[in-house]
């Protein structure tokens, strides 16, 4: 006999594990009359936990001394002597103080269980050995106290004490978990909402795995082989056929709809033959990984039985099979795998998924001019095998009827054989049948018998006429086959073009990877890739196929898409008809590349707009924060007598003006402040700008040309820009203006190098907002010339 273990599992400290354990202990004592003893509990001063402890009997702790420090630990011997029916022991993952009988508390609990004492305990998910590194990656905190997973998994009952991340953070903020001085640090680090959500999900997944293990053990103990549909599991059978990718995608869609698992299975036959792995399996494994599915290989002498046995082991609910690739003869000899899977599957659903319809994309090759119509190789081989031999056999079979049929009758029968051969294998096998029939008819049906000599002119004429008619019939049948192939290709081209046009009308240019994949399938290429030049190298941005050219010079055909982008194709040479059909794809590829470029620009513009909005908000907040101290500084400056007060007041006004300029410039760039462009005379604007510079007008001299035309500008912005430049420029400064080539140049010439500072940057922004330009260049006579290049107002006279 041994005791039963009950574990209260939590995702994080503070979710209420100890509270739940004490509540369960009180319930069992009050309702079922059990003898419950608290072996050890950590309340950490939490009021709710202390109230829940209440009047439960608490066993005194054992004192352990180590290096001058005293520790208290669980008194296992006292519990063994007391022998309660249920012992409550907190913090199962705790490490005991040196000198204890066991290193870990879970070892103390195991001793109690061996003594037939039931134990209820608590543990957090971060202490489980298998999850320790994952928890450290999530929280950034390494856990020193760990417990083997099997200790917790062996519990008779595990109860998850759950609490939402927001509720746990609220408890933390209210001081219900940690002392006040630790709350802010905890909320900003370990107890972040993202960390708590990840830990909660980790605990649920770990507990779900444990439940699944228990269910599998129960099924094994009771011999239950039929699947229980507790969760959908889709098994996809992969034999290396090309349509495996289509099968995987279909299974992934089914699994996504029912929130189930996807497993790809490849059966290796252990019949003693060394079979090389199909090359397509590697790509199918990668596709399964992309679609969050698993891949398994099993061995067996019977592929159908091995597949069904695996599906039963995994409690699969569905098996997906592709169409058989076996010939009918092989199915008659060795049986159908699909039929055997259906017979053996029992309650497991079996789906046979048809292959994708190639007619939607694949375009048959155009028949070549002045060449026989293309015939499938299998039919052509069959025609060569049966046509000439069948014709010779027909003549031999008719030879006993030589007197009744005569030569004309035999030749009519041979024309039927030639027509059938032409219909089956094309022009060349029909020509072979015609030659064999001509010689055989001469041998069996012309005098002298059984020789190739022809004694009568009528017989020779009949043979030559047979040769001509047979050639005409074969040629006509070949022409009909060519017309049929041309019609099939025209229909396929029309379907492809209609699909391209329909996609363009519905949603604009198609995605680049889809176009590249369609292109490869349409023309039957080995690989197609869009390459973009990146310095001396070429970088693929969309590709399809197994063998891809890495550079344009490695391709069978390369098409320039513009902007250092090339479409590279590898495969059979394209015909003139293929090249004509390639044109719409090239156009679509260019549109797709342009759309990608515009999407990148739109994303960059959105990011820039967001940054501008944030910049404006920050400047407005800074302006509001600076307004009060600047106003106070101005009041204090007014109270100071003499020049110091005036200088402080002037600098304060300059700072206020700079803050206002920065705010307005940010609003201009964000589009929140309108620019009112209208004909503006320069003289009043200059006078207002100088008036805004108290005490500094004396260092500025104006020289304006007579008849100066008005400019197209915002008078307020232009005044502030002039004031900022005049403030930044050294003294004495000269201001002159004149019309130059349909524009108006306003120039401020000042000694010294070009000024640098926020004021000049703001002024340049104001001028650019008015479609002008502000430059700072060395002046011809020395110093710096600040030039405002402004547009002449419409209707102003040209000078």
Short mmCIF file of N, CA and C in Angstrom, two decimals, residues 30 131 158 174 243 294 315 338 412 415 425 470 496 501 538 548-549 650 724 754 782 793:
data_model
loop_
_atom_site.label_atom_id
_atom_site.label_comp_id
_atom_site.label_asym_id
_atom_site.label_seq_id
_atom_site.Cartn_x
_atom_site.Cartn_y
_atom_site.Cartn_z
N UNK A 30 -13.90 18.78 7.23
CA UNK A 30 -15.24 19.12 7.70
C UNK A 30 -16.32 18.24 7.10
N UNK A 131 10.74 21.91 -18.43
CA UNK A 131 10.32 23.24 -18.87
C UNK A 131 11.23 24.34 -18.35
N UNK A 158 -3.85 15.82 -10.48
CA UNK A 158 -3.21 17.12 -10.67
C UNK A 158 -4.30 18.14 -10.95
N UNK A 174 -2.26 45.25 -5.96
CA UNK A 174 -2.95 45.51 -4.69
C UNK A 174 -2.14 45.09 -3.48
N UNK A 243 2.00 14.48 -56.41
CA UNK A 243 0.78 15.07 -55.87
C UNK A 243 0.75 15.03 -54.34
N UNK A 294 3.62 17.05 -38.52
CA UNK A 294 4.71 16.13 -38.20
C UNK A 294 4.97 15.18 -39.35
N UNK A 315 -4.33 7.22 -32.68
CA UNK A 315 -5.75 7.57 -32.52
C UNK A 315 -6.20 8.53 -33.61
N UNK A 338 -5.37 1.17 -51.87
CA UNK A 338 -6.48 1.98 -51.38
C UNK A 338 -7.60 1.10 -50.86
N UNK A 412 -8.46 -3.10 -99.87
CA UNK A 412 -9.44 -2.34 -99.09
C UNK A 412 -9.36 -2.70 -97.61
N UNK A 415 -6.40 -0.94 -96.16
CA UNK A 415 -6.60 0.49 -95.91
C UNK A 415 -7.21 0.73 -94.52
N UNK A 425 -1.14 5.70 -83.58
CA UNK A 425 0.24 6.11 -83.35
C UNK A 425 0.75 7.22 -84.21
N UNK A 470 -3.50 5.18 -99.15
CA UNK A 470 -3.07 5.01 -97.75
C UNK A 470 -2.31 6.23 -97.25
N UNK A 496 -5.70 30.31 -69.49
CA UNK A 496 -4.62 30.98 -68.75
C UNK A 496 -4.77 32.49 -68.84
N UNK A 501 -6.28 37.74 -66.61
CA UNK A 501 -7.08 38.97 -66.71
C UNK A 501 -8.07 39.06 -65.56
N UNK A 538 23.19 38.06 -57.34
CA UNK A 538 21.78 38.01 -57.69
C UNK A 538 21.04 37.32 -56.55
N UNK A 548 17.04 25.47 -60.01
CA UNK A 548 16.86 26.90 -60.26
C UNK A 548 18.17 27.52 -60.72
N UNK A 549 18.14 28.36 -61.74
CA UNK A 549 19.34 29.11 -62.12
C UNK A 549 19.65 30.15 -61.05
N UNK A 650 15.11 89.28 -23.49
CA UNK A 650 15.26 89.07 -24.93
C UNK A 650 15.52 87.60 -25.26
N UNK A 724 14.31 84.38 -38.27
CA UNK A 724 15.22 83.34 -37.78
C UNK A 724 16.60 83.49 -38.42
N UNK A 754 28.99 80.30 -42.26
CA UNK A 754 27.55 80.05 -42.20
C UNK A 754 27.15 79.63 -40.79
N UNK A 782 33.44 87.86 -49.29
CA UNK A 782 33.71 87.31 -47.97
C UNK A 782 32.42 87.21 -47.16
N UNK A 793 4.98 85.94 -57.97
CA UNK A 793 3.52 85.84 -57.95
C UNK A 793 2.97 85.84 -59.36
#
